[in-house]
Amino acid sequence: MAGAQARRPKKLLRHRGARSLSCGVIAMQIFSEPILAALAGATGVSASALKLERPRDPKLGDLAFPCFLVAKERKAAPPAVAAELAATLSGKLPGITATAAGPYVNFRIERALLAREICGQVERDGAAYGSSSEGAGKTIVIDFSSPNIAKPMHIGHIRSTILGAALVRLCRKLGYKVVGINHIGDWGAQFGGLVVALRRWKSEVDLERDPVMGLLDLYQRSKAALKDDEAFRAEAVAAYQELESGREGEVRELWRWVTEVSMRGFNATYARLAISHELVRGESWYEPLLMPALERVKAAGITEISQGALVVTLGEIDKSLKETPCLLQQTNGTTLYATRDLAALFSRWEEFQFERCLYVVGGEQKLHFRQLKGVLKRMGCDWEARVEHIDFGLLLGPGKKKIASRKRGEVLVLDDLLDEVSEAALAVIDAKNPELANKHKVADEVGLGALVFNDLKRERVKDVIFDTAEILSFEGDTGPYLQYTHARLASILRKAAANKDAALGAQPDWSVLETAGEILVALGRYGDVVRSAAAKAEPSELSQYLLALARDVSTWVSSSDNRVLGSAGPDGAARLALVRCSKSVLGNGLQLLGVAAPEEM
RNA sequence: GCGCCCGUAGCUCAGUUGGAUAGAGCAGCGGAUUUCUAAUCCGCUGGUCGGUGGUUCGAGUCCACCCGGGCGCGCCA
């Protein structure tokens, strides 16, 4: 499938695990549980049926209970119910005040209590904060990145790679065993053309210094020749047949060499991105499984011949697929894309019995995955719902033109882009913090952080306009902003330690965190955010959360009222704890996204 | 033509899965610096949530239709 874009650029399913427990947060459960219990007592409705939410304006309170449903049941006005509930609950919940505001009862947790509980939890759990055991004993398979050999990785691969890697970490955080699979495009008729191009023009390109770029050149020439040159085409077909036969010889040798050279290139890029897969399995790996897979579908009795091809019709399970049956075998007997993915799916199900199998592939392949799932459904595979296409929007260039289109020759090589962002970050460091140690390492981390976060900050389905200027701007809603906030917090902690600040040994006076309520509530919500992001396969939820947290923390830290160092011991101790916890959660979240969190920048 | 997705401030996007007065960043304007890192912080300006109907206590969110943009649609992957 080297001819196409690699598997690139949602479909939210109902996940059993995603069913949220009313308000949710483990850290916040300490507060939400007694509130829900009290509400249940006051309303006569079971606690599990009641829902707490976040007030629109945090000034109103930390948790809110909308009274509409209870009011309906009682045939009363919501504000009256709210007032009554607030009065009933008042004084019943230690450390929590209930206030009626219109149709809501808002709950406000005493700041000192909130701070002590949340900070205690964050510090106790350390790096494990936000994790859970919901995935214990369960496996999630994630197919991501999946470039095609004979071509360098280019910006067209970046979204699947970055999204997939983030999903791997998110799922792992929840205790799942995660198997990342790189489904390398190393098979297909186009390799016949490449082999012939190698025979004919090998000497005309530089395969020594930069084999991948040389191969790209040959690949593009072969595509042109396949179109225009009859003899070339015939030779290419023969070469592919030779490859498919499995016989050792020149063709097989060449294919192996191309694969090896390409994988070396990919691995170098993955190393820079700190990304790895548990399994690297090219399409060729599934080759022996193709016919058995086809037989399996046939045996289910759902196939038919249509215009000479073997198809599975899908109209009966989904009307919108009426006109688009799934093709499994061409008239000439060869298998197709869907056959390969079906074979891969069967193999993966048998090997892993996965809880979920995620395909991080572009939205333009939506039909393909709907068809695959349609076939599974018709076959009666009860695990069909576990297969999810994690789709994402297109990568657009200036003028909203699709970038890295298969028709265009020019590609923006991923390595070049990595160099560019890293250089830009270095320039900023030289301007802002020229004394910084490890400049180059930090520049790599910041540049890469900008690139990665850019791809994870918005909803997957949204198309992304590739704008270098935007990526290279390190201000505002960017990865470097988060890194910077983290580094500032790190700096405070460093100085406290170096100065032997009076706060270090002191017993914290949590009441000084009166103005940090929003930060504390946010810290308490972290685990829920991680869970939701993983369940929906939507890392942007975590990104948006981190941005909001960093903004609140920056505001708090910037205020002279909250000076940490040099304040009285108990005050300083509480503030230091907030700094530690904020830094910890920011760093934790960044790590999950795949953005480094340097201590200094 | 058919199917799927998207449409929120000048630009790029959030909006807690039907709830309170729709929020950020960028851009623009004005402030804060003997800085616990100014890659920052504060303030101002900026909105018929594409349109019209509907569902109900309540709609940016759900439904129908329409408009605009995108992707896809049998022997490619």
Short mmCIF file of C-alpha atoms (C1' of nucleotides) in Angstrom, two decimals, chain B residues 2-77:
data_model
loop_
_atom_site.label_atom_id
_atom_site.label_comp_id
_atom_site.label_asym_id
_atom_site.label_seq_id
_atom_site.Cartn_x
_atom_site.Cartn_y
_atom_site.Cartn_z
"C1'" C B 2 -25.74 8.71 -2.38
"C1'" G B 3 -23.22 8.25 2.51
"C1'" C B 4 -20.37 10.24 6.54
"C1'" C B 5 -18.07 14.49 9.10
"C1'" C B 6 -17.56 19.74 10.20
"C1'" G B 7 -19.83 24.99 10.86
"C1'" U B 8 -19.17 29.03 18.06
"C1'" A B 9 -15.34 36.32 18.38
"C1'" G B 10 -11.23 39.00 12.63
"C1'" C B 11 -8.05 34.00 13.03
"C1'" U B 12 -7.32 29.05 15.75
"C1'" C B 13 -10.26 26.57 19.15
"C1'" A B 14 -12.91 25.12 24.40
"C1'" G B 15 -17.83 24.51 25.99
"C1'" U B 16 -18.29 19.21 31.77
"C1'" U B 17 -22.06 14.41 26.85
"C1'" G B 18 -29.77 18.97 27.64
"C1'" G B 19 -28.61 23.26 32.58
"C1'" A B 20 -26.93 29.13 35.64
"C1'" U B 21 -24.73 35.57 32.59
"C1'" A B 22 -21.42 31.15 25.85
"C1'" G B 23 -15.21 30.85 27.55
"C1'" A B 24 -9.66 30.67 26.16
"C1'" G B 25 -5.35 31.59 22.93
"C1'" C B 26 -3.64 34.54 18.71
"C1'" A B 27 -4.14 39.34 16.46
"C1'" G B 28 -5.28 44.79 18.20
"C1'" C B 29 -5.12 48.54 22.25
"C1'" G B 30 -3.51 49.76 27.42
"C1'" G B 31 -0.85 48.29 31.84
"C1'" A B 32 2.82 45.21 35.28
"C1'" U B 33 9.70 43.89 35.33
"C1'" U B 34 15.74 46.12 41.26
"C1'" U B 35 10.99 39.13 38.12
"C1'" C B 36 10.20 32.80 43.68
"C1'" U B 37 12.11 32.25 34.90
"C1'" A B 38 8.10 38.47 31.08
"C1'" A B 39 8.09 31.62 26.70
"C1'" U B 40 4.62 35.26 32.07
"C1'" C B 41 0.65 38.10 34.46
"C1'" C B 42 -3.53 41.96 34.60
"C1'" G B 43 -7.20 45.00 31.93
"C1'" C B 44 -9.98 46.58 27.41
"C1'" U B 45 -12.02 45.65 22.54
"C1'" G B 46 -14.45 41.66 20.04
"C1'" G B 47 -20.69 36.83 19.61
"C1'" U B 48 -27.88 36.87 15.22
"C1'" C B 49 -23.32 29.83 18.51
"C1'" G B 50 -24.46 28.87 9.63
"C1'" G B 51 -30.23 29.39 8.83
"C1'" U B 52 -35.42 27.97 9.72
"C1'" G B 53 -38.72 25.04 12.23
"C1'" G B 54 -39.46 21.27 16.15
"C1'" U B 55 -38.92 18.42 20.96
"C1'" U B 56 -39.43 20.73 26.83
"C1'" C B 57 -39.31 23.64 32.55
"C1'" G B 58 -34.57 24.76 29.64
"C1'" A B 59 -31.06 23.86 23.19
"C1'" G B 60 -24.38 26.01 21.15
"C1'" U B 61 -25.58 20.78 22.68
"C1'" C B 62 -31.13 16.47 20.68
"C1'" C B 63 -34.59 15.88 15.91
"C1'" A B 64 -36.10 17.49 10.74
"C1'" C B 65 -35.15 20.34 6.60
"C1'" C B 66 -32.07 23.95 4.19
"C1'" C B 67 -27.22 26.66 3.26
"C1'" G B 68 -21.85 26.47 3.23
"C1'" G B 69 -17.14 23.57 3.56
"C1'" G B 70 -14.64 18.80 3.64
"C1'" C B 71 -13.96 13.48 3.02
"C1'" G B 72 -15.56 9.07 0.75
"C1'" C B 73 -18.42 5.97 -2.76
"C1'" G B 74 -16.42 -2.43 -6.41
"C1'" C B 75 -11.96 -4.82 -8.36
"C1'" C B 76 -5.84 1.01 -5.27
"C1'" A B 77 -4.08 1.03 -0.29
#
